[in-house]
Coordinates of C-alpha atoms and ligand atoms in Angstrom, one line a residue:
M957 CA -28.1 -4.5 -39.4
T958 CA -28.8 -7.5 -41.6
L959 CA -29.9 -10.7 -40.0
K960 CA -26.6 -12.4 -40.8
I961 CA -24.6 -9.7 -39.0
L962 CA -26.9 -9.8 -36.1
V963 CA -26.6 -13.5 -35.7
R964 CA -22.8 -13.2 -36.0
S965 CA -22.6 -10.5 -33.3
E966 CA -24.8 -12.6 -31.0
K967 CA -22.4 -15.6 -31.5
K968 CA -19.4 -13.3 -30.7
K969 CA -21.1 -12.1 -27.6
K970 CA -21.8 -15.7 -26.4
Q971 CA -18.1 -16.6 -27.1
L972 CA -17.0 -13.7 -25.0
Q973 CA -19.3 -14.7 -22.2
M974 CA -18.0 -18.2 -22.4
E975 CA -14.4 -17.0 -22.1
K976 CA -15.3 -15.1 -19.0
R977 CA -16.8 -18.2 -17.4
G978 CA -13.4 -19.7 -16.8
V979 CA -12.0 -23.2 -17.1
I980 CA -13.3 -24.4 -13.7
D981 CA -16.9 -23.8 -14.7
T982 CA -16.3 -25.6 -17.9
W983 CA -14.9 -28.6 -16.0
I984 CA -17.9 -28.5 -13.6
D985 CA -20.2 -28.7 -16.6
K986 CA -18.3 -31.5 -18.1
H987 CA -18.3 -33.5 -14.8
R988 CA -21.7 -32.3 -13.7
S989 CA -23.0 -35.7 -12.4
I990 CA -20.1 -36.2 -9.9
Y991 CA -20.3 -32.5 -8.9
T992 CA -24.0 -32.9 -8.1
A993 CA -23.3 -36.2 -6.3
A994 CA -20.8 -34.3 -4.1
T995 CA -23.0 -31.2 -3.4
R996 CA -26.4 -32.8 -3.2
H997 CA -25.6 -36.0 -1.4
A998 CA -28.4 -38.0 0.4
F999 CA -26.9 -37.1 3.8
V1000 CA -27.0 -33.3 3.0
V1001 CA -30.5 -33.6 1.5
S1002 CA -31.6 -35.4 4.7
I1003 CA -30.3 -32.5 6.8
R1004 CA -32.3 -30.1 4.6
D1005 CA -35.5 -32.1 4.7
G1006 CA -35.2 -32.9 8.4
S1007 CA -35.1 -36.6 8.0
V1008 CA -31.4 -37.0 9.0
D1009 CA -30.7 -39.7 11.4
L1010 CA -28.7 -38.7 14.4
S1011 CA -26.2 -41.6 14.3
S1012 CA -25.3 -40.5 10.8
F1013 CA -24.7 -36.9 12.0
R1014 CA -22.6 -38.1 14.9
T1015 CA -20.5 -40.3 12.5
W1016 CA -20.0 -37.4 10.2
L1017 CA -19.1 -35.1 13.1
G1018 CA -16.3 -37.4 14.4
Q1019 CA -14.9 -38.1 10.9
D1020 CA -15.0 -34.5 9.9
Y1021 CA -13.2 -33.4 13.0
L1022 CA -10.4 -35.8 12.1
F1023 CA -10.5 -34.6 8.5
V1024 CA -10.2 -31.0 9.5
R1025 CA -7.2 -31.7 11.7
G1026 CA -5.5 -33.3 8.7
F1027 CA -6.7 -30.5 6.4
V1028 CA -4.9 -27.8 8.4
P1029 CA -1.4 -28.9 7.3
F1030 CA -2.6 -29.0 3.7
V1031 CA -3.9 -25.4 4.0
A1032 CA -0.6 -24.4 5.7
S1033 CA 1.3 -25.8 2.7
V1034 CA -1.0 -23.9 0.3
L1035 CA -0.2 -20.8 2.4
I1036 CA 3.5 -21.3 2.1
R1037 CA 3.2 -21.7 -1.7
A1038 CA 1.0 -18.6 -1.9
G1039 CA 3.7 -16.6 -0.2
K1040 CA 6.4 -17.9 -2.6
E1041 CA 4.5 -17.9 -5.9
S1042 CA 1.8 -15.3 -6.0
G1043 CA 4.1 -12.2 -6.0
E1044 CA 2.2 -9.0 -5.0
S1045 CA -1.2 -10.5 -5.3
S1046 CA -3.4 -11.1 -2.3
D1047 CA -3.4 -14.9 -2.4
M1048 CA -1.7 -15.2 0.9
E1049 CA -4.3 -13.1 2.7
V1050 CA -7.1 -15.2 1.2
V1051 CA -5.5 -18.5 2.4
L1052 CA -4.6 -17.0 5.7
G1053 CA -8.3 -16.1 6.2
G1054 CA -9.1 -19.7 5.5
M1055 CA -6.6 -20.8 8.1
A1056 CA -8.0 -18.4 10.7
S1057 CA -11.5 -19.8 10.2
L1058 CA -10.2 -23.4 10.7
N1059 CA -9.0 -22.3 14.2
G1060 CA -12.6 -21.4 15.1
E1061 CA -13.8 -24.5 13.4
I1062 CA -11.8 -26.9 15.6
E1063 CA -13.3 -25.2 18.6
W1064 CA -16.8 -25.5 17.1
F1065 CA -16.3 -29.2 16.6
K1066 CA -15.3 -29.7 20.3
T1067 CA -18.4 -27.8 21.4
E1068 CA -20.6 -29.9 19.1
A1069 CA -19.0 -33.1 20.3
S1070 CA -20.1 -32.5 23.9
K1071 CA -23.5 -31.5 22.7
W1072 CA -23.9 -34.7 20.7
D1073 CA -22.1 -36.9 23.2
V1074 CA -19.3 -37.8 20.7
D1075 CA -15.9 -38.6 22.2
F1076 CA -13.3 -37.6 19.6
S1077 CA -10.5 -39.5 21.5
T1078 CA -12.2 -42.8 20.5
V1079 CA -13.1 -41.9 16.9
V1080 CA -11.1 -43.9 14.4
P1081 CA -10.6 -42.6 10.9
Q1082 CA -12.5 -44.6 8.4
K1083 CA -11.0 -45.7 5.1
A1084 CA -12.5 -43.0 3.0
N1085 CA -11.2 -40.4 5.4
Q1086 CA -7.7 -41.8 5.4
E1087 CA -7.6 -42.0 1.6
Y1088 CA -8.8 -38.4 1.2
L1089 CA -6.2 -37.2 3.7
R1090 CA -3.5 -39.2 2.0
F1091 CA -4.5 -37.7 -1.3
L1092 CA -4.2 -34.1 0.1
E1093 CA -0.9 -35.0 1.7
A1094 CA 0.5 -36.0 -1.7
L1095 CA -0.6 -32.6 -3.0
M1096 CA 1.6 -30.9 -0.5
S1097 CA 4.7 -32.0 -2.3
N1098 CA 6.8 -29.2 -4.0
E1099 CA 6.5 -31.1 -7.2
V1100 CA 2.8 -30.3 -7.4
K1101 CA 2.1 -27.1 -9.3
Y1102 CA 0.6 -24.2 -7.5
S1103 CA -2.4 -24.1 -9.9
V1104 CA -3.1 -27.8 -9.2
M1105 CA -3.0 -27.3 -5.5
M1106 CA -5.2 -24.3 -5.6
T1107 CA -7.8 -26.1 -7.7
A1108 CA -7.9 -28.9 -5.2
F1109 CA -8.2 -26.4 -2.3
W1110 CA -11.0 -24.6 -4.0
A1111 CA -12.9 -27.8 -4.8
T1112 CA -12.7 -29.1 -1.2
E1113 CA -14.0 -25.8 0.2
A1114 CA -16.6 -25.3 -2.5
V1115 CA -18.3 -28.7 -1.9
Y1116 CA -19.0 -27.9 1.8
Q1117 CA -20.1 -24.3 0.9
E1118 CA -22.6 -25.6 -1.8
S1119 CA -23.8 -28.5 0.3
F1120 CA -24.5 -26.6 3.5
A1121 CA -25.9 -23.5 1.8
H1122 CA -28.4 -25.8 0.2
C1123 CA -29.6 -26.7 3.7
L1124 CA -30.4 -23.0 4.4
E1125 CA -32.1 -22.2 1.1
D1126 CA -35.8 -21.4 0.9
G1127 CA -38.1 -24.3 1.8
N1128 CA -35.6 -26.1 4.1
K1129 CA -36.8 -28.1 7.1
T1130 CA -33.3 -28.2 8.6
P1131 CA -33.6 -29.1 12.3
V1132 CA -32.6 -26.1 14.4
E1133 CA -29.9 -28.1 16.3
L1134 CA -28.2 -28.6 12.9
T1135 CA -28.3 -25.0 11.6
G1136 CA -25.0 -24.3 13.4
A1137 CA -23.2 -26.7 11.0
C1138 CA -25.0 -25.3 8.0
H1139 CA -24.2 -21.7 8.9
R1140 CA -20.5 -22.5 9.4
W1141 CA -20.0 -23.4 5.8
G1142 CA -23.2 -22.1 4.2
N1143 CA -22.8 -18.4 5.3
D1144 CA -22.2 -15.6 2.8
G1145 CA -18.7 -14.9 4.1
F1146 CA -17.6 -18.5 3.4
K1147 CA -19.2 -18.2 0.0
Q1148 CA -17.2 -15.0 -0.7
Y1149 CA -14.0 -16.7 0.5
C1150 CA -14.7 -19.7 -1.9
S1151 CA -15.2 -17.3 -4.7
S1152 CA -11.8 -15.6 -3.9
V1153 CA -10.1 -19.0 -3.9
K1154 CA -11.7 -19.8 -7.2
S1155 CA -10.5 -16.5 -8.7
I1156 CA -7.0 -17.4 -7.6
A1157 CA -7.2 -20.8 -9.1
E1158 CA -8.6 -19.4 -12.4
R1159 CA -5.8 -16.8 -12.6
C1160 CA -3.2 -19.6 -12.2
L1161 CA -4.9 -21.8 -14.7
E1162 CA -5.1 -19.1 -17.3
N1163 CA -1.3 -19.2 -17.6
A1164 CA -0.9 -23.0 -17.0
S1165 CA 0.6 -25.5 -19.5
G1166 CA -1.6 -28.1 -21.1
E1167 CA -0.1 -30.6 -18.7
A1168 CA -0.9 -28.6 -15.6
L1169 CA -4.5 -28.1 -16.9
A1170 CA -4.9 -31.8 -17.4
E1171 CA -3.6 -32.4 -13.8
A1172 CA -5.9 -29.7 -12.4
E1173 CA -8.9 -31.2 -14.0
D1174 CA -8.0 -34.7 -12.8
V1175 CA -7.5 -33.4 -9.2
L1176 CA -10.8 -31.6 -9.3
V1177 CA -12.6 -34.8 -10.2
R1178 CA -10.8 -36.7 -7.6
V1179 CA -11.7 -34.3 -4.9
L1180 CA -15.3 -34.6 -5.9
E1181 CA -15.0 -38.4 -5.7
Y1182 CA -13.4 -38.2 -2.3
E1183 CA -16.1 -35.9 -1.1
V1184 CA -18.8 -38.3 -2.2
A1185 CA -17.1 -41.2 -0.4
F1186 CA -16.8 -39.0 2.7
W1187 CA -20.5 -38.3 2.8
E1188 CA -21.1 -42.0 2.2
M1189 CA -19.4 -42.8 5.6
S1190 CA -22.3 -41.2 7.4
R1191 CA -24.6 -44.0 6.1
G1192 CA -22.7 -46.5 8.2
G1193 CA -23.8 -44.8 11.4
D1194 CA -21.5 -45.2 14.4
Ligands
LIG2124 C1 -14.6 -33.7 4.0 C2 -14.6 -32.2 4.1 N1 -14.4 -31.4 3.0 C3 -14.4 -30.1 3.1 C4 -14.5 -29.5 4.3 C5 -14.5 -28.0 4.4 N2 -13.2 -27.4 4.7 C6 -12.9 -27.1 6.0 O1 -13.6 -27.3 6.9 C7 -14.7 -30.3 5.5 N3 -14.8 -29.8 6.7 N4 -14.7 -31.6 5.3

């Protein structure tokens, strides 16, 4: 093979690999700084290095409990759309798996609350929490395309997966009392589930119109911004 042909075939190979990467990875690359801000926030890094302050953790716990209660109806609406729009594919089973794990999650939050002496009945949702939930509520409308909904759903789950998995990676000094939270979202099963949700979103986006693609990219960035603002609440303490 001449050099020219060799170079050309390497380029072609790269192109094919790029195509396989999917549009979500392209968007993550494009919006890398906000993605990193959401998945490597100071609060998460402080869990990993053991410097986390407990009033921050308690604030996060109370706010996230309220968030998860608001997240359930969003996931339920994704489930309904999955049943209507995904035909014979296994979207419904994947989303149902996510719903099932939220059931255990709510119980886990209650156990943690008594452990950390947090009284959920007195926790008031902060502005960032309310705004995030209002945004998800708007995505439950039938006007919102399935591909756009699925992209938002993936982004929300993926931020927690990436963040808490980081707290369990080699070299962590995560305090043992906080490893429960980290395992909840950082375990391999949750990673696999996020990857299944991502594949569903990618499949939908492959057939999406230019308009739907633009909306999905926008929704992805907005989820990342809401996640950053959510982590920021923990700074305020109680
Ligand atoms: C703010 C926020 N984002 C994502 C998740 C993870 N999904 C369900 O638990 C969460 N718990 N909280």
